[in-house]
Tab-separated table of C-alpha atoms in Angstrom:
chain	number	residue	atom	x	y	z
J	20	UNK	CA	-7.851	-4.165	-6.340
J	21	UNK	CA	-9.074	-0.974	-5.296
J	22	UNK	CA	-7.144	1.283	-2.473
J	23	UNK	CA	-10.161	1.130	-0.168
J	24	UNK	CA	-10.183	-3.087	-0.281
J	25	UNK	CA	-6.151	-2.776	0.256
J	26	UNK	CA	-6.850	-0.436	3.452
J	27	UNK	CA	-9.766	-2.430	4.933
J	28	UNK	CA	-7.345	-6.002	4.237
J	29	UNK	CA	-4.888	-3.798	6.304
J	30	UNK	CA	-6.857	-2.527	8.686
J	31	UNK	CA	-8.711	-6.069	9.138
J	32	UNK	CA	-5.195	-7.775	9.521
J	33	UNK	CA	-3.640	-5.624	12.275
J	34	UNK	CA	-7.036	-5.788	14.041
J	35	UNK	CA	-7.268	-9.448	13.803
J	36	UNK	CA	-3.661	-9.504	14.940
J	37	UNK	CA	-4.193	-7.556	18.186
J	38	UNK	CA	-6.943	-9.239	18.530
J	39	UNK	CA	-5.619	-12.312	19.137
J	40	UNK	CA	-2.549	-11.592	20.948
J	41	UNK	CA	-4.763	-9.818	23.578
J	42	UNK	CA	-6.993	-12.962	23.790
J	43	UNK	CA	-3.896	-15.490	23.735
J	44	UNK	CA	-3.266	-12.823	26.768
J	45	UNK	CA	-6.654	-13.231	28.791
J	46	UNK	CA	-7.150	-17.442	28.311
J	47	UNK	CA	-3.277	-17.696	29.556
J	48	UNK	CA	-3.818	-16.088	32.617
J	49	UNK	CA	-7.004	-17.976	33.007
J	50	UNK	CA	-4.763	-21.491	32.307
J	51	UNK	CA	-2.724	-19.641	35.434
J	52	UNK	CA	-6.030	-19.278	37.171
J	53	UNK	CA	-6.870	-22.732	36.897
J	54	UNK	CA	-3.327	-23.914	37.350
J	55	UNK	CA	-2.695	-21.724	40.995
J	56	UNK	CA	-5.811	-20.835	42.054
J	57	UNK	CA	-8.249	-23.648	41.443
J	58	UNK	CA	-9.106	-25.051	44.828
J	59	UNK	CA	-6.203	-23.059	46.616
J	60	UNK	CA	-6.633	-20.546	49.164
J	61	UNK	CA	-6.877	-16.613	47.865
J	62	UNK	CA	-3.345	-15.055	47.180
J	63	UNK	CA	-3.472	-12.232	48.847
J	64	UNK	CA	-1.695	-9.445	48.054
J	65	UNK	CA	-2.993	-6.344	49.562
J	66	UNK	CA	-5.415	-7.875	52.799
J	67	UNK	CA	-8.690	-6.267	52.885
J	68	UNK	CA	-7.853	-4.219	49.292
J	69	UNK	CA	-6.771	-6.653	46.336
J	70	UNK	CA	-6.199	-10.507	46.017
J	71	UNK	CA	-6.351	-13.297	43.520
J	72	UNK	CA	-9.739	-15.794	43.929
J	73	UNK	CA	-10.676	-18.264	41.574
J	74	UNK	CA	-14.606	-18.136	40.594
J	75	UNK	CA	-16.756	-19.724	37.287
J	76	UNK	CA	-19.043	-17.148	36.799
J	77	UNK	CA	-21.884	-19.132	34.853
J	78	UNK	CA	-23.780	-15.449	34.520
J	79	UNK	CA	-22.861	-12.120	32.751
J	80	UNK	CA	-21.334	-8.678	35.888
J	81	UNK	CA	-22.123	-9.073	39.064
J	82	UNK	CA	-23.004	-12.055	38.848
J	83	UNK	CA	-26.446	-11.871	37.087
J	84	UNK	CA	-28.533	-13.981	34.597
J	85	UNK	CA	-26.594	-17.487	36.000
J	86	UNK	CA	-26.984	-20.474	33.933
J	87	UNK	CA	-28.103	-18.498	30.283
J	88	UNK	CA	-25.129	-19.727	28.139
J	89	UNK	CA	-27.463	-20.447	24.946
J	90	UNK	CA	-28.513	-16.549	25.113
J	91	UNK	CA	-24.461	-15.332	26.305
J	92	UNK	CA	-23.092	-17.227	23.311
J	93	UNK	CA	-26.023	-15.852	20.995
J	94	UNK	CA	-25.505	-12.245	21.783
J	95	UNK	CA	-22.201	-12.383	22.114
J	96	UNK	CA	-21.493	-13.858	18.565
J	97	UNK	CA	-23.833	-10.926	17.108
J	98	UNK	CA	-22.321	-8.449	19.213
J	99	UNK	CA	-18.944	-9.862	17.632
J	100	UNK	CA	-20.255	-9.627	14.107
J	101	UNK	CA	-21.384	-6.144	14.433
J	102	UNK	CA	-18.115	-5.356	15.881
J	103	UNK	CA	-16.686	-6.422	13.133
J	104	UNK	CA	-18.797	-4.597	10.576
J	105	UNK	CA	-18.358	-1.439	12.161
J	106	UNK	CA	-14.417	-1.400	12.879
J	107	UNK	CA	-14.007	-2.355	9.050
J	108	UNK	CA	-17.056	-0.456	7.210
J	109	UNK	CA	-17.728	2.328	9.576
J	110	UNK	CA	-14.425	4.071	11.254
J	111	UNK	CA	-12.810	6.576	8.661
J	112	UNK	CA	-9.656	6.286	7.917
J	113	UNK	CA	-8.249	9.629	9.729
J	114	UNK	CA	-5.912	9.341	12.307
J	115	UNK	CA	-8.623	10.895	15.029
J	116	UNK	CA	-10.245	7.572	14.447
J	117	UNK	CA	-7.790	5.350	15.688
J	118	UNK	CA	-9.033	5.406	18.816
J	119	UNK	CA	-12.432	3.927	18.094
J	120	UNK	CA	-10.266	0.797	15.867
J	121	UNK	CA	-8.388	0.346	19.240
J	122	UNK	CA	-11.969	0.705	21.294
J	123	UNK	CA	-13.335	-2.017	18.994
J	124	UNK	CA	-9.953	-4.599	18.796
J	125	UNK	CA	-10.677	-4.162	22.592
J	126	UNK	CA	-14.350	-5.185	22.714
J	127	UNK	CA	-13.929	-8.017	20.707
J	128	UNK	CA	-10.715	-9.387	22.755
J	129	UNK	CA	-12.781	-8.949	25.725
J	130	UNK	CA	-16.018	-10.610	24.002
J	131	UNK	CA	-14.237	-13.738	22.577
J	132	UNK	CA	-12.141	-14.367	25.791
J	133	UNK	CA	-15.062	-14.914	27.450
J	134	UNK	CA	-17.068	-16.262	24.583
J	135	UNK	CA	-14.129	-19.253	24.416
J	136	UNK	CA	-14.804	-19.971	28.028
J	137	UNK	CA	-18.421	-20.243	28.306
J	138	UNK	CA	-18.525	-22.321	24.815
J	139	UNK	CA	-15.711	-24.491	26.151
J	140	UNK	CA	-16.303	-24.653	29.935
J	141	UNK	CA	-19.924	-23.632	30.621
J	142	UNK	CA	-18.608	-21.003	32.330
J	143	UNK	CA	-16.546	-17.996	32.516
J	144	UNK	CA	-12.930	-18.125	34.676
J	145	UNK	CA	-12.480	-15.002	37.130
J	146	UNK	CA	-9.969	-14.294	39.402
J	147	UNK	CA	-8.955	-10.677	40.362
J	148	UNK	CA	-11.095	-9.499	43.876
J	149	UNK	CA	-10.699	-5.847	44.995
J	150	UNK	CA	-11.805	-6.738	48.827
J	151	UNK	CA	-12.213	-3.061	49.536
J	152	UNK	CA	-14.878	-2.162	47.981
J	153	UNK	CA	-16.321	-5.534	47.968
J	154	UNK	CA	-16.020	-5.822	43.756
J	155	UNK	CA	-17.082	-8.529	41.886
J	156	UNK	CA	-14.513	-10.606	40.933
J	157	UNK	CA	-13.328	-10.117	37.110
J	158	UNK	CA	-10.966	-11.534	34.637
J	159	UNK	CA	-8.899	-9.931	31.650
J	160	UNK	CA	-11.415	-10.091	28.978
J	161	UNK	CA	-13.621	-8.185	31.436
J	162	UNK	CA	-10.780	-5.900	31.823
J	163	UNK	CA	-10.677	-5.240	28.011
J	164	UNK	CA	-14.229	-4.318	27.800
J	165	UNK	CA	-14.680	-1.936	30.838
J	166	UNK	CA	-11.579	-0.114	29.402
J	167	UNK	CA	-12.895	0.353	25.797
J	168	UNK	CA	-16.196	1.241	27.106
J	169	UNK	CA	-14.881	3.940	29.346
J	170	UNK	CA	-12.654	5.274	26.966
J	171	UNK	CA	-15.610	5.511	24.544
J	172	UNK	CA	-17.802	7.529	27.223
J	173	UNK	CA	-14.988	9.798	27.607
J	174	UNK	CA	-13.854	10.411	23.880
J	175	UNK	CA	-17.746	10.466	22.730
J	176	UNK	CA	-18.418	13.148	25.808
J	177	UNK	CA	-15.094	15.544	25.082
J	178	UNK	CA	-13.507	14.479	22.115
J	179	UNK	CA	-15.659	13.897	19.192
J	180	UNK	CA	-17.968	16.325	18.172
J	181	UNK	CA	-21.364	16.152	16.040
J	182	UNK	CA	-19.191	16.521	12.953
J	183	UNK	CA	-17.235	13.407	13.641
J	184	UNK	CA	-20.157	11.435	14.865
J	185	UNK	CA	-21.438	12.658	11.091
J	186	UNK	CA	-18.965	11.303	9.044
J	187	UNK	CA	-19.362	8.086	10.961
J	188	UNK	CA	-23.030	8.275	10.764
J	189	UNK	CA	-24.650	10.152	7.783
J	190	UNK	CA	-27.787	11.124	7.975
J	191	UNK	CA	-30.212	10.127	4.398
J	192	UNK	CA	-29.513	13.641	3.388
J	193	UNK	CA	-25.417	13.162	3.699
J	194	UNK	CA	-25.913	10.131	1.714
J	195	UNK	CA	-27.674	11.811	-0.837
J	196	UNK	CA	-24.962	14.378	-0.999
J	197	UNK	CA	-22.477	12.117	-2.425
């Protein structure tokens, strides 16, 4: 076997690990949803800032495109394969990178979570409400995914430079190079 199978089986096991401990994470505390919240008042712990609500969100944020599970599960499951692709085939192997394997272990924790309850249940399980600013209520998985994506705004905006991006993303010419 070649070095760069050995370090993709690595890199692919550690991810997949991760992976699943943060989903085990995110469907447990929507089992604790169900379990303490479904059909129970809010817990409130902060009135009129932060409390625990139980919702099935049968739409994508806020609330939108209700009912299109066919269409959720279908992106969802490409979105998840290109993940995939790209966290094994695309991220060098420097340590600078890391960040983007820990961006991607993230989206796809936050993408299956959800995936499993909308292919399972019809519907996703939320449950954290910020009152104060009148949020939409959100779940783990969802938590996952709005880090990773912020974190990617902020590394691709003053972190990596055109260089980086290059060696990620060779142009024809790059390709040509080598």
């Amino acid at each position: 076997m070649n070095m760069n199978y050995n370090r993709k089986l690595k890199r692919g096991i550690i991810g997949g690990i991760v992976s699943i401990l943060l989903i085990l994470l995110d469907q447990y505390t929507k089992f604790l949803a169900v379990k303490y919240l479904q059909n129970q008042p809010n817990i409130v712990f902060m009135k009129g800032v932060f409390e625990l609500q139980y919702l099935e969100n049968r739409g994508a944020a806020f609330g939108i495109m209700q009912g299109q599970k066919l269409f959720f599960v279908l992106f969802t499951s490409i979105a998840m394969i290109g993940i995939i692709w790209f966290f094994l085939n695309k991220i060098p192997e420097e340590k600078k990178y890391r960040f983007l394997d820990i961006i991607c272990v993230m989206l796809f924790a936050g993408g299956i979570g959800n995936l499993i309850d909308r292919v399972r249940l019809n519907y996703v399980i939320d449950f954290f409400y910020f009152s104060l600013i009148d949020f939409p209520i959100f779940n783990v998985a969802d938590i996952y995914v709005t880090v990773a994506a912020f974190v990617m705004i902020i590394l691709g905006m003053f972190y990596y430079k055109d260089e980086d991006y290059d060696l990620i993303f060779p142009s024809k010419k790059e390709q040509g190079k080598k």
